CSV table of C-alpha atoms in Angstrom, one decimal:
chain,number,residue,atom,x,y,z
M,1,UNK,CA,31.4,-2.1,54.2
M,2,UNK,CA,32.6,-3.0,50.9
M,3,UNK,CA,30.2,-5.8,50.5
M,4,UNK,CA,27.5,-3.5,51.5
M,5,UNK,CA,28.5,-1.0,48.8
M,6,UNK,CA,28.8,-3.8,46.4
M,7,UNK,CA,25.1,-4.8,47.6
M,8,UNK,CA,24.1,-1.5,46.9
M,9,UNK,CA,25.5,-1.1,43.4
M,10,UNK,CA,24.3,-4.5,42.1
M,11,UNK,CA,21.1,-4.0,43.7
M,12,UNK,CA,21.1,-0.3,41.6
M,13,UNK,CA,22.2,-2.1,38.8
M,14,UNK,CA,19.2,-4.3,39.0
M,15,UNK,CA,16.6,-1.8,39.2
M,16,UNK,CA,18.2,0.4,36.1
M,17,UNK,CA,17.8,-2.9,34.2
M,18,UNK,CA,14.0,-3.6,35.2
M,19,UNK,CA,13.3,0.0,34.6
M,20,UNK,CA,14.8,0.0,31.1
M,21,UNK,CA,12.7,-3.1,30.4
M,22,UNK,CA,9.8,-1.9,31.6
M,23,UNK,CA,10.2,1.2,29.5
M,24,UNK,CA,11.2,-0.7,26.6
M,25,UNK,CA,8.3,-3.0,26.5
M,26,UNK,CA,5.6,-0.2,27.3
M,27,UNK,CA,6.9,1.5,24.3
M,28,UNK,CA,6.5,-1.2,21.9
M,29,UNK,CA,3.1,-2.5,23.6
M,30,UNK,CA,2.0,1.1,22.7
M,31,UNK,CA,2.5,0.0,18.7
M,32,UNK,CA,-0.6,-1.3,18.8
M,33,UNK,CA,-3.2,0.6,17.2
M,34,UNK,CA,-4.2,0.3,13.1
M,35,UNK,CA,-5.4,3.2,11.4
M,36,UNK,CA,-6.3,3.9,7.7
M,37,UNK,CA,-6.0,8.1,6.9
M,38,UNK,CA,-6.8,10.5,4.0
M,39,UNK,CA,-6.7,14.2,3.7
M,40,UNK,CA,-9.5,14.2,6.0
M,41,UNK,CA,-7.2,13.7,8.6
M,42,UNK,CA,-5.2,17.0,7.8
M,43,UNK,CA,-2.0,17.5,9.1
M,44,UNK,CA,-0.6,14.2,10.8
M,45,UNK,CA,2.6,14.4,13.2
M,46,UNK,CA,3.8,11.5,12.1
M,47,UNK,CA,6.3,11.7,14.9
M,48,UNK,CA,3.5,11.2,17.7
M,49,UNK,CA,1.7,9.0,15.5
M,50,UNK,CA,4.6,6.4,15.3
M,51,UNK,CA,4.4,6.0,18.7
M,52,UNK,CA,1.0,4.8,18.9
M,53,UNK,CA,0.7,2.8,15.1
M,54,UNK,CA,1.5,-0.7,14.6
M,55,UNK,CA,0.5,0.3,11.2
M,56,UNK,CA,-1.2,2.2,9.0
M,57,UNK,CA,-3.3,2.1,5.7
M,58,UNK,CA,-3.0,5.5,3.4
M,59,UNK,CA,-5.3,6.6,0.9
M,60,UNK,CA,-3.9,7.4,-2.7
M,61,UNK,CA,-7.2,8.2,-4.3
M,62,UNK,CA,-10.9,8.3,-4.9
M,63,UNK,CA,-12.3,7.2,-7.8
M,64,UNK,CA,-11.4,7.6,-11.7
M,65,UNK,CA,-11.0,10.4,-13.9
M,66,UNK,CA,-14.3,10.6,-15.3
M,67,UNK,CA,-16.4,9.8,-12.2
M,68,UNK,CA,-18.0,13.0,-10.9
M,69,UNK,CA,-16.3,13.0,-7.4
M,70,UNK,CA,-12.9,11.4,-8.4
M,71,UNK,CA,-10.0,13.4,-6.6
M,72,UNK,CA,-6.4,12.4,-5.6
M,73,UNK,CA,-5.9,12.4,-2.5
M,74,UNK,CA,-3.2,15.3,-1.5
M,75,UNK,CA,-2.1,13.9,1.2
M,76,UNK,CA,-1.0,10.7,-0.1
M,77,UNK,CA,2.7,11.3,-0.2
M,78,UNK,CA,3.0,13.8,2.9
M,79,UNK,CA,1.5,10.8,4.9
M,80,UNK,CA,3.1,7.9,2.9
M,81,UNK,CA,6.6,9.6,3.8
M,82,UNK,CA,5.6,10.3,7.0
M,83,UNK,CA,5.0,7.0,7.9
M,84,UNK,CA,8.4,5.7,6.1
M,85,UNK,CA,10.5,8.4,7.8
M,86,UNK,CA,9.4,7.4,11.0
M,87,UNK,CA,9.2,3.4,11.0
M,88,UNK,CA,5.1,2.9,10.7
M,89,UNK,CA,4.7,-0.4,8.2
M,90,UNK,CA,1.9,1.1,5.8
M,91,UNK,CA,-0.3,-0.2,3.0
M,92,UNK,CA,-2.3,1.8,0.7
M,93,UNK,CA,-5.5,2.0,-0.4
M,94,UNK,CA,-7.7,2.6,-4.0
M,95,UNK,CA,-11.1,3.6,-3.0
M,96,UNK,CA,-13.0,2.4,-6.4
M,97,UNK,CA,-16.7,3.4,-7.9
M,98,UNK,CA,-16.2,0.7,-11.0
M,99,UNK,CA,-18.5,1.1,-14.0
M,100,UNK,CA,-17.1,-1.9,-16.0
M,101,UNK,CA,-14.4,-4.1,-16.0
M,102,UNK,CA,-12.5,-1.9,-18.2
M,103,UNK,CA,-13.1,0.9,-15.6
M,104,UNK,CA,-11.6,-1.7,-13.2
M,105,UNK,CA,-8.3,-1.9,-15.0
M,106,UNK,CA,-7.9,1.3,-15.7
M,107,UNK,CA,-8.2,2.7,-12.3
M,108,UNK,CA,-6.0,0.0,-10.8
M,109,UNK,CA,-3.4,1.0,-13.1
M,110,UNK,CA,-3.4,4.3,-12.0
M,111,UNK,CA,-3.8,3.7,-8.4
M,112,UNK,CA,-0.4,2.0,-8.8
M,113,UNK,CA,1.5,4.3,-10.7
M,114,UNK,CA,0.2,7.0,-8.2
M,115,UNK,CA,1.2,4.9,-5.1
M,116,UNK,CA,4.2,4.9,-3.3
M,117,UNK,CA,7.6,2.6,-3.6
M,118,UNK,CA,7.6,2.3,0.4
M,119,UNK,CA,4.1,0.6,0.5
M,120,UNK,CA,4.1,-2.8,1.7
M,121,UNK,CA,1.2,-4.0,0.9
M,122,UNK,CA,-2.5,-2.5,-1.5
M,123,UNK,CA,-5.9,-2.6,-0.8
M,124,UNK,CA,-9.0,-2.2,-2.9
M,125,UNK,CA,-11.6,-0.5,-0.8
M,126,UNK,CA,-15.0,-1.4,-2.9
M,127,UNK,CA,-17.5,0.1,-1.0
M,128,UNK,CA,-19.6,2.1,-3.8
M,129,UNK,CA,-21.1,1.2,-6.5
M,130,UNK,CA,-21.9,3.9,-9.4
M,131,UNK,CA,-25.3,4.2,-10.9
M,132,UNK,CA,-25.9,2.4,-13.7
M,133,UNK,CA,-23.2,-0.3,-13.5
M,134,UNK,CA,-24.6,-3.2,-15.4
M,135,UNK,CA,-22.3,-5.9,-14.7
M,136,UNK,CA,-21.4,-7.9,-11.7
M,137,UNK,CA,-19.6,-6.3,-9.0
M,138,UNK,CA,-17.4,-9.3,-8.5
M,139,UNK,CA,-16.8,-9.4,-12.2
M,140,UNK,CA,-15.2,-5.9,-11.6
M,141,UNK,CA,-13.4,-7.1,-8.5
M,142,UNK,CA,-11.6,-10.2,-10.3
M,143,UNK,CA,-10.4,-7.4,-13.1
M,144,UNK,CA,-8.7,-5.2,-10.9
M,145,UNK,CA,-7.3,-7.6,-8.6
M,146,UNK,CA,-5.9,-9.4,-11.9
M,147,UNK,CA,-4.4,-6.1,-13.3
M,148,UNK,CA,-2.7,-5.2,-10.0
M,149,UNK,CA,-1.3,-9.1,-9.6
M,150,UNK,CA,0.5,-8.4,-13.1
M,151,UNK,CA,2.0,-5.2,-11.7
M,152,UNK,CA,2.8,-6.2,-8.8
M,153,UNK,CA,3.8,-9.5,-6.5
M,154,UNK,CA,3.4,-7.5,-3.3
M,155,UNK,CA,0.4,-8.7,-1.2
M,156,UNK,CA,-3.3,-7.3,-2.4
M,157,UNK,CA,-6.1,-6.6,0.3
M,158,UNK,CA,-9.6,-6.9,0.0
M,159,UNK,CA,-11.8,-4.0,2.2
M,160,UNK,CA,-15.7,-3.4,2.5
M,161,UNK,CA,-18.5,-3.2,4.4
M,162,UNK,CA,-19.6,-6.1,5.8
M,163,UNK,CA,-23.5,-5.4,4.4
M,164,UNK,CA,-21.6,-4.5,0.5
M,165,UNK,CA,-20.2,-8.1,1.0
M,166,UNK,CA,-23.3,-9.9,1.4
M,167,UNK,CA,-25.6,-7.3,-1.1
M,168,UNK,CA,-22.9,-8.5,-3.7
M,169,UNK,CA,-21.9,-11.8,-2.5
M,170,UNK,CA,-18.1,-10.9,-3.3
M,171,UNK,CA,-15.4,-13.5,-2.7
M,172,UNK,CA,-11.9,-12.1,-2.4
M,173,UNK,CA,-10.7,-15.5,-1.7
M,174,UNK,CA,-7.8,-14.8,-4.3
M,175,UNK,CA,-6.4,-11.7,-2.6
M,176,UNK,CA,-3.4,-12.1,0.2
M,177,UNK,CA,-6.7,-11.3,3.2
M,178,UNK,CA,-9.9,-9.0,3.6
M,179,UNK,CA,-10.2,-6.4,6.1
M,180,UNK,CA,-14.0,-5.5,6.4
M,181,UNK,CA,-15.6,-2.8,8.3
M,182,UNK,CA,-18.5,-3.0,10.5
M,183,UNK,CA,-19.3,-1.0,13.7
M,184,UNK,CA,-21.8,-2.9,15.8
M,185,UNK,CA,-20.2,-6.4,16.3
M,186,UNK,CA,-17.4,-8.3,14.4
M,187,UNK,CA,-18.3,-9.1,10.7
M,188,UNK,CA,-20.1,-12.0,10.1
M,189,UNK,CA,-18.0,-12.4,6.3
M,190,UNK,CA,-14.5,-13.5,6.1
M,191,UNK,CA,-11.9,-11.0,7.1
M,192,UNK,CA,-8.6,-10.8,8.8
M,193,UNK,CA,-9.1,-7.2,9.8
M,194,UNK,CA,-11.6,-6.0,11.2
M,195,UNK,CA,-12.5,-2.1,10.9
M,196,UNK,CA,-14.5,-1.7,14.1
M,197,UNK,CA,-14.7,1.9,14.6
M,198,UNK,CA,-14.6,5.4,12.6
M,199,UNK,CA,-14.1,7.7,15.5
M,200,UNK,CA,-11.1,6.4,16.8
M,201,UNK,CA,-8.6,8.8,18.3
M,202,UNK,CA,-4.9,8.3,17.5
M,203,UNK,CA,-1.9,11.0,18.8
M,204,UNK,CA,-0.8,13.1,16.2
M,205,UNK,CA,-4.0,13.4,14.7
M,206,UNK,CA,-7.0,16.0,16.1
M,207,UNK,CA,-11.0,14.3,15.7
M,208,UNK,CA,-11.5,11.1,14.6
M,209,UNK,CA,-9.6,8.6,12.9
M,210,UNK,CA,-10.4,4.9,11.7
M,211,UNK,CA,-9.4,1.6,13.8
M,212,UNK,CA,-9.0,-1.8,12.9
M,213,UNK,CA,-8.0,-4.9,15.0
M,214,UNK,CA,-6.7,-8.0,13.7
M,215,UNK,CA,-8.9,-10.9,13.8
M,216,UNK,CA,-5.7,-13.1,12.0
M,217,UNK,CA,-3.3,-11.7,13.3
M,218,UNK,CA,-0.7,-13.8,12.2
M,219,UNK,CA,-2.0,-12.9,8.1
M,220,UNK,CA,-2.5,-9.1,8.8
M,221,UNK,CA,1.4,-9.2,10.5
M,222,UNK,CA,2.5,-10.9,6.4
M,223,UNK,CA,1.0,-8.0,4.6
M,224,UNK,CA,3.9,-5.9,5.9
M,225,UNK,CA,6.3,-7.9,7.1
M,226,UNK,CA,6.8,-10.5,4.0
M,227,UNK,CA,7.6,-7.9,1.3
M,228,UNK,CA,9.0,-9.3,-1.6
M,229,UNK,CA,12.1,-8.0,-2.6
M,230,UNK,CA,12.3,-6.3,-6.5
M,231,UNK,CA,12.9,-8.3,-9.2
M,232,UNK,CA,14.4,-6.8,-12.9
M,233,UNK,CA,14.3,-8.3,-16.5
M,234,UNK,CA,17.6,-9.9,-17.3
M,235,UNK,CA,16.7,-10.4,-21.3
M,236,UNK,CA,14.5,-8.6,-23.6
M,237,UNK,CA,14.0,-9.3,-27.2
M,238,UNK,CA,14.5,-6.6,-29.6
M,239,UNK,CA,11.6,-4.8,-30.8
M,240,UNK,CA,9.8,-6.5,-27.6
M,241,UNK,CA,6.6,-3.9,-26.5
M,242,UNK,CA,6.9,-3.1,-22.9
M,243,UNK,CA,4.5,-1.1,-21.0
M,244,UNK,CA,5.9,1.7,-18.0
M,245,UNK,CA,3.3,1.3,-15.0
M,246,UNK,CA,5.0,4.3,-12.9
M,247,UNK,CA,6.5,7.5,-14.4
M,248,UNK,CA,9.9,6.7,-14.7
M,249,UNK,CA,12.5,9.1,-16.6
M,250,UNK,CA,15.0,7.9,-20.2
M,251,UNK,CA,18.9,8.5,-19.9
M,252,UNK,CA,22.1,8.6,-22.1
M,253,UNK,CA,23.8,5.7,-20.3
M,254,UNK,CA,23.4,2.6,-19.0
M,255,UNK,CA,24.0,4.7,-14.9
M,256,UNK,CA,21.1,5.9,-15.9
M,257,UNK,CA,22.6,9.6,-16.5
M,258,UNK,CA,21.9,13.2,-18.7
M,259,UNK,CA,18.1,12.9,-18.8
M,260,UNK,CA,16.5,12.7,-22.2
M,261,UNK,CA,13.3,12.4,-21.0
M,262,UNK,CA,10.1,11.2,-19.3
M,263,UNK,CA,7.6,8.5,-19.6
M,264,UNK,CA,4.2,8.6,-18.2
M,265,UNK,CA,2.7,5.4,-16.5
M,266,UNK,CA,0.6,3.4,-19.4
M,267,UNK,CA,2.7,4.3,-22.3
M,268,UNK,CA,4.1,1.1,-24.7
M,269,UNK,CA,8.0,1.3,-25.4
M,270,UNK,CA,10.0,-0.9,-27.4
M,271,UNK,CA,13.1,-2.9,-26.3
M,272,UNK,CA,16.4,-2.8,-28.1
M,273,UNK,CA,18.1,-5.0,-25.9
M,274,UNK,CA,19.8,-5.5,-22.0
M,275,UNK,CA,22.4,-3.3,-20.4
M,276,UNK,CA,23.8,-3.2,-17.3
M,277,UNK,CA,25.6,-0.5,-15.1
M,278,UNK,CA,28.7,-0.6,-13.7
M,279,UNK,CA,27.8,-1.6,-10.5
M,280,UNK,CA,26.0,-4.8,-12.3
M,281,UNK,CA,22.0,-3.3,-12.4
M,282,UNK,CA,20.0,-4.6,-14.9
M,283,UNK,CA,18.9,-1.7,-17.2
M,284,UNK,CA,16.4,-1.6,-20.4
M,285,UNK,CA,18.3,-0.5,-23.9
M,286,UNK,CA,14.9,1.4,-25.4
M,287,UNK,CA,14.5,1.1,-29.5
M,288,UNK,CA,15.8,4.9,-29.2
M,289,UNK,CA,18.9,4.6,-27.9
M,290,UNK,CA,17.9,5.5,-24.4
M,291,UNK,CA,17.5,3.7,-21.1
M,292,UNK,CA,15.6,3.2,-18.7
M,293,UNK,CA,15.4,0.8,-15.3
M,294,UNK,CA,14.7,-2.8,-16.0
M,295,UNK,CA,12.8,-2.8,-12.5
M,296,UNK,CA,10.0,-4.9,-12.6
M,297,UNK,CA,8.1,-2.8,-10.5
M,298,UNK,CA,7.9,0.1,-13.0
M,299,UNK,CA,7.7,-1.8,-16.4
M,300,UNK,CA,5.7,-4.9,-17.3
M,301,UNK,CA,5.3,-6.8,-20.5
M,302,UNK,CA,2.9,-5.8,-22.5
């Protein structure tokens, strides 16, 4: 009798163990969808979302100021937090109409300054090209993946069409991979991700949504997974130029406390010298008095 008890409680045991793998490995095979969203996916439960995204790719914006349909996206932070809140690796994306190479560096800088500190990885999505563009589309390419290398060391994605590719004969071979879209077969360019369908369907979200599927999967899994960890200035020369690339605010003390002000993204500062806090962060000592962070991701050389 007791052995057949003991029988029956091991054997119980058993089953609540199989069951909670089971369980526990259907969950995470459900991770396995990739999905890039905009404002034209409205209102996203991120919480039914999560259980279905391996990851996701967010739109910041459309364009530049001065193009005739450039818009941010207004969605870009309700999504971007969403994600972040509820453990979805995401990326973001800059969807460009270049003009010229200066166009090109401009609107990267803005895409970063507008993007979000929880983003693993960026993407340019160059897709359109605006009337009347005289120079080379790669040409434009190169200068924005070169402006968005100086602001920032996490990885840069490549994304088209499969037939822009070709018309333009872009190599991205400098970015961190390509993700390329094209809906009848896999593309016939380079790419690591492959966009293979815009009417997806994805919980959380009502109509369609974007897919992707890895085609290196191993590369795709780096964007988000190899992060880079932030790096600060540890010396500045006095009356060094800096340029802010995200709106960051100016404070009384080295704790970075009582406010004095604000700096928008793009604007040159000068250096005084190198402070640190009390708990040991590097900080930037501004010609005025003020400081600001010494975070690498919000201020460059200039």
């Amino acid at each position: 009798m007791k052995t057949n008890s003991l029988f029956k409680k091991i054997f119980a045991g058993s089953l609540a163990l199989v069951s909670a793998l089971t369980i526990g490995t259907t969950a995470f095979a459900a991770k396995t969808k990739i999905a890039d969203v905009s404002q034209y996916q409205g209102n996203i439960n991120w919480s039914k979302a999560s259980k279905d995204l391996r990851m996701t790719i967010i739109r910041v914006k459309h364009g530049n100021p001065g193009d005739r349909d450039y818009r941010v996206d207004p969605k870009r932070n309700v999504n971007a937090n969403g994600a972040h809140k509820y453990g979805v690796p995401f990326g973001q994306y800059d969807f460009t109409e270049f003009n010229s190479s200066k166009d090109a560096v401009n609107d990267a800088r803005q895409f970063y300054a507008l993007s979000n500190k929880n983003a693993k990885f960026y993407a340019l999505d160059n897709e359109k090209r605006v009337s009347g563009a005289k120079g080379s589309e790669q040409s434009y390419v190169n200068a924005w993946y070169s402006t968005m290398r100086k602001l920032t060391n996490k990885p840069l994605v490549y994304y088209s069409y499969q037939s822009y590719v070709s018309l333009h004969k872009i190599n991205a071979s400098k970015f961190n991979g390509s993700w390329i879209a094209n809906y009848s077969k896999k593309p016939n360019v380079p790419t690591d991700l492959w966009q293979y369908s815009s009417t997806g369907s994805l919980s959380g979200i009502s109509g369609h949504v974007d897919l992707s599927r890895t085609v290196n999967n191993s590369k795709v899994t780096s964007w988000y997974t190899n992060t880079p960890k932030d790096t600060y200035f540890t010396s500045v020369s006095n009356g060094q130029k800096l340029r802010v690339t995200r709106n960051v605010n100016k404070y009384k003390t080295a704790n970075l406390t009582g406010k004095t002000g604000s700096l928008k993204y793009n604007t040159i500062v000068t250096a005084k010298s190198i402070a640190r806090s009390t708990g040991g962060t590097y900080r930037i000592q501004l010609s005025d008095g003020s400081y600001m962070t010494a975070n690498k991701s919000y201020v460059q050389v200039q």
